[in-house]
PDB file of C-alpha atoms in Angstrom:
ATOM      1  CA  UNK T   1       0.265  -0.110  -0.421  1.00 85.00           C
ATOM      2  CA  UNK T   2       2.617   2.594   1.232  1.00 87.00           C
ATOM      3  CA  UNK T   3       4.349   2.813  -3.071  1.00 86.00           C
ATOM      4  CA  UNK T   4       0.893   3.851  -3.691  1.00 90.00           C
ATOM      5  CA  UNK T   5       0.430   6.947  -1.091  1.00 94.00           C
ATOM      6  CA  UNK T   6       1.166  10.387  -2.767  1.00 95.00           C
ATOM      7  CA  UNK T   7       0.474  12.172   1.020  1.00 97.00           C
ATOM      8  CA  UNK T   8      -0.413  10.780   5.155  1.00 97.00           C
ATOM      9  CA  UNK T   9      -2.631  12.559   7.896  1.00 98.00           C
ATOM     10  CA  UNK T  10      -1.710  11.093  10.598  1.00 97.00           C
ATOM     11  CA  UNK T  11      -0.611  11.853  14.065  1.00 98.00           C
ATOM     12  CA  UNK T  12       2.912  11.575  15.006  1.00 98.00           C
ATOM     13  CA  UNK T  13       3.461   8.580  16.931  1.00 96.00           C
ATOM     14  CA  UNK T  14       7.015   6.611  16.568  1.00 94.00           C
ATOM     15  CA  UNK T  15       5.803   3.702  14.712  1.00 93.00           C
ATOM     16  CA  UNK T  16       3.908   5.147  12.136  1.00 95.00           C
ATOM     17  CA  UNK T  17       6.926   7.878  11.503  1.00 96.00           C
ATOM     18  CA  UNK T  18       9.330   5.299  11.461  1.00 94.00           C
ATOM     19  CA  UNK T  19       7.014   4.005   8.663  1.00 93.00           C
ATOM     20  CA  UNK T  20       6.769   6.926   6.891  1.00 96.00           C
ATOM     21  CA  UNK T  21      10.212   8.102   6.193  1.00 96.00           C
ATOM     22  CA  UNK T  22      11.102   4.503   5.849  1.00 94.00           C
ATOM     23  CA  UNK T  23       8.949   4.961   2.428  1.00 95.00           C
ATOM     24  CA  UNK T  24       9.772   8.013   2.104  1.00 95.00           C
ATOM     25  CA  UNK T  25       5.521   9.255   2.472  1.00 96.00           C
ATOM     26  CA  UNK T  26       5.300  13.040   2.857  1.00 97.00           C
ATOM     27  CA  UNK T  27       3.023  13.978   5.573  1.00 98.00           C
ATOM     28  CA  UNK T  28       0.758  16.761   7.359  1.00 98.00           C
ATOM     29  CA  UNK T  29       0.915  15.614  11.072  1.00 98.00           C
ATOM     30  CA  UNK T  30      -1.274  16.628  13.715  1.00 98.00           C
ATOM     31  CA  UNK T  31       0.397  15.493  16.916  1.00 98.00           C
ATOM     32  CA  UNK T  32      -1.914  13.686  19.820  1.00 97.00           C
ATOM     33  CA  UNK T  33      -1.553  16.864  22.215  1.00 96.00           C
ATOM     34  CA  UNK T  34      -2.594  14.968  25.442  1.00 96.00           C
ATOM     35  CA  UNK T  35       0.502  11.567  24.536  1.00 96.00           C
ATOM     36  CA  UNK T  36       2.870  10.868  27.086  1.00 95.00           C
ATOM     37  CA  UNK T  37       5.131  13.640  28.079  1.00 95.00           C
ATOM     38  CA  UNK T  38       4.008  15.117  24.358  1.00 94.00           C
ATOM     39  CA  UNK T  39       6.205  12.658  22.595  1.00 96.00           C
ATOM     40  CA  UNK T  40       4.124  13.092  19.386  1.00 98.00           C
ATOM     41  CA  UNK T  41       5.057  16.712  19.132  1.00 97.00           C
ATOM     42  CA  UNK T  42       8.438  16.144  20.165  1.00 97.00           C
ATOM     43  CA  UNK T  43       8.825  13.634  16.892  1.00 97.00           C
ATOM     44  CA  UNK T  44       6.322  16.087  14.992  1.00 97.00           C
ATOM     45  CA  UNK T  45       8.861  19.128  15.737  1.00 97.00           C
ATOM     46  CA  UNK T  46      12.311  16.383  14.402  1.00 96.00           C
ATOM     47  CA  UNK T  47      10.529  15.955  11.194  1.00 97.00           C
ATOM     48  CA  UNK T  48       9.433  19.453  10.813  1.00 97.00           C
ATOM     49  CA  UNK T  49      12.690  21.274  12.177  1.00 97.00           C
ATOM     50  CA  UNK T  50      14.023  19.315   8.947  1.00 96.00           C
ATOM     51  CA  UNK T  51      11.115  19.830   6.472  1.00 96.00           C
ATOM     52  CA  UNK T  52      10.229  15.892   6.172  1.00 96.00           C
ATOM     53  CA  UNK T  53       6.730  16.967   7.549  1.00 97.00           C
ATOM     54  CA  UNK T  54       4.062  19.635   7.493  1.00 97.00           C
ATOM     55  CA  UNK T  55       2.490  20.510  11.099  1.00 97.00           C
ATOM     56  CA  UNK T  56      -1.109  21.305  12.157  1.00 97.00           C
ATOM     57  CA  UNK T  57      -1.732  21.812  15.525  1.00 97.00           C
ATOM     58  CA  UNK T  58      -5.002  19.602  17.120  1.00 96.00           C
ATOM     59  CA  UNK T  59      -5.935  22.842  18.159  1.00 96.00           C
ATOM     60  CA  UNK T  60      -5.939  24.852  14.381  1.00 97.00           C
ATOM     61  CA  UNK T  61      -7.151  21.912  12.878  1.00 97.00           C
ATOM     62  CA  UNK T  62     -10.326  22.648  10.917  1.00 98.00           C
ATOM     63  CA  UNK T  63     -11.647  21.358   7.889  1.00 98.00           C
ATOM     64  CA  UNK T  64     -10.880  24.806   6.146  1.00 98.00           C
ATOM     65  CA  UNK T  65      -6.784  24.372   7.527  1.00 97.00           C
ATOM     66  CA  UNK T  66      -6.343  20.287   6.545  1.00 98.00           C
ATOM     67  CA  UNK T  67      -7.661  21.155   3.536  1.00 98.00           C
ATOM     68  CA  UNK T  68      -5.742  24.194   2.712  1.00 96.00           C
ATOM     69  CA  UNK T  69      -2.476  22.004   3.659  1.00 96.00           C
ATOM     70  CA  UNK T  70      -3.881  18.863   1.714  1.00 97.00           C
ATOM     71  CA  UNK T  71      -4.525  20.983  -1.570  1.00 97.00           C
ATOM     72  CA  UNK T  72      -0.901  22.914  -1.302  1.00 94.00           C
ATOM     73  CA  UNK T  73       1.027  19.585  -1.198  1.00 95.00           C
ATOM     74  CA  UNK T  74      -1.087  17.682  -4.185  1.00 95.00           C
ATOM     75  CA  UNK T  75      -0.865  20.719  -6.213  1.00 94.00           C
ATOM     76  CA  UNK T  76       2.737  22.422  -5.533  1.00 91.00           C
ATOM     77  CA  UNK T  77       4.327  18.650  -7.006  1.00 91.00           C
ATOM     78  CA  UNK T  78       8.075  19.498  -6.133  1.00 94.00           C
ATOM     79  CA  UNK T  79       7.283  20.730  -2.559  1.00 94.00           C
ATOM     80  CA  UNK T  80       5.793  17.201  -1.947  1.00 95.00           C
ATOM     81  CA  UNK T  81       8.862  15.618  -3.421  1.00 95.00           C
ATOM     82  CA  UNK T  82      10.830  17.479  -1.995  1.00 95.00           C
ATOM     83  CA  UNK T  83       9.227  16.476   1.697  1.00 96.00           C
ATOM     84  CA  UNK T  84       9.074  12.547   0.675  1.00 95.00           C
ATOM     85  CA  UNK T  85      13.034  12.886  -0.003  1.00 96.00           C
ATOM     86  CA  UNK T  86      13.619  14.568   2.742  1.00 95.00           C
ATOM     87  CA  UNK T  87      11.155  12.203   4.596  1.00 95.00           C
ATOM     88  CA  UNK T  88      13.181   9.073   3.193  1.00 94.00           C
ATOM     89  CA  UNK T  89      16.433  10.380   3.898  1.00 94.00           C
ATOM     90  CA  UNK T  90      16.008  10.282   7.780  1.00 92.00           C
ATOM     91  CA  UNK T  91      14.082   6.456   7.215  1.00 88.00           C
ATOM     92  CA  UNK T  92      15.835   3.638   8.624  1.00 84.00           C
ATOM     93  CA  UNK T  93      15.400   0.676   6.088  1.00 81.00           C
ATOM     94  CA  UNK T  94      18.261  -1.796   7.905  1.00 83.00           C
ATOM     95  CA  UNK T  95      17.031  -0.926  11.244  1.00 81.00           C
ATOM     96  CA  UNK T  96      15.118  -4.018  12.200  1.00 84.00           C
ATOM     97  CA  UNK T  97      18.441  -5.760  10.569  1.00 90.00           C
ATOM     98  CA  UNK T  98      20.937  -3.636  12.735  1.00 88.00           C
ATOM     99  CA  UNK T  99      19.124  -4.016  15.931  1.00 91.00           C
ATOM    100  CA  UNK T 100      19.169  -7.757  15.228  1.00 93.00           C
ATOM    101  CA  UNK T 101      22.924  -7.593  14.740  1.00 92.00           C
ATOM    102  CA  UNK T 102      23.397  -5.561  18.156  1.00 93.00           C
ATOM    103  CA  UNK T 103      21.247  -8.129  19.707  1.00 94.00           C
ATOM    104  CA  UNK T 104      22.898 -11.409  18.425  1.00 95.00           C
ATOM    105  CA  UNK T 105      26.823  -9.434  18.927  1.00 94.00           C
ATOM    106  CA  UNK T 106      25.702  -8.101  22.793  1.00 94.00           C
ATOM    107  CA  UNK T 107      24.240 -12.024  23.409  1.00 92.00           C
ATOM    108  CA  UNK T 108      28.129 -13.013  22.176  1.00 92.00           C
ATOM    109  CA  UNK T 109      29.605 -10.388  24.250  1.00 91.00           C
ATOM    110  CA  UNK T 110      27.980 -11.260  27.012  1.00 87.00           C
ATOM    111  CA  UNK T 111      28.361 -14.792  26.247  1.00 85.00           C
ATOM    112  CA  UNK T 112      32.381 -14.692  25.851  1.00 81.00           C
ATOM    113  CA  UNK T 113      32.375 -12.713  29.898  1.00 74.00           C
ATOM    114  CA  UNK T 114      30.558 -15.309  31.460  1.00 69.00           C
ATOM    115  CA  UNK T 115      32.960 -17.917  30.003  1.00 65.00           C
ATOM    116  CA  UNK T 116      36.063 -15.868  31.255  1.00 60.00           C
ATOM    117  CA  UNK T 117      34.436 -15.288  34.684  1.00 60.00           C
ATOM    118  CA  UNK T 118      34.482 -19.175  34.808  1.00 59.00           C
ATOM    119  CA  UNK T 119      37.565 -19.723  33.688  1.00 58.00           C
ATOM    120  CA  UNK T 120      39.178 -17.397  36.346  1.00 61.00           C
ATOM    121  CA  UNK T 121      40.470 -19.216  39.784  1.00 59.00           C
ATOM    122  CA  UNK T 122      38.350 -18.927  42.830  1.00 59.00           C
ATOM    123  CA  UNK T 123      39.834 -15.560  45.278  1.00 62.00           C
ATOM    124  CA  UNK T 124      40.885 -17.077  48.478  1.00 58.00           C
ATOM    125  CA  UNK T 125      39.058 -14.926  51.296  1.00 56.00           C
ATOM    126  CA  UNK T 126      41.529 -12.980  53.428  1.00 54.00           C
TER     127      UNK T 126
END
């Protein structure tokens, strides 16, 4: 489905933004204002500051405001494509593999550490 998407209108949760950036989908973000610790606003700010998304605060969200942003982005192909490219650059398509590699590396180092602890002679009590 993602390859067919021209524009997303969505909240700014971490997984949503992860998927959008991996696919380079331009987005109009409406962060959930009551999210724990304001994390959705921080997530949105990170993309907006990099010009990789557009933000409409929920208190400013009206049909007219949303329609205006959608029309602007859909009619201005170069602007939408620039936002998409900036989003794509922020995406980490290999994140799952990188995390799995890190877990395996960590497990190996801990296993090697426990082996070396077992191999050391016991210390005599003073």
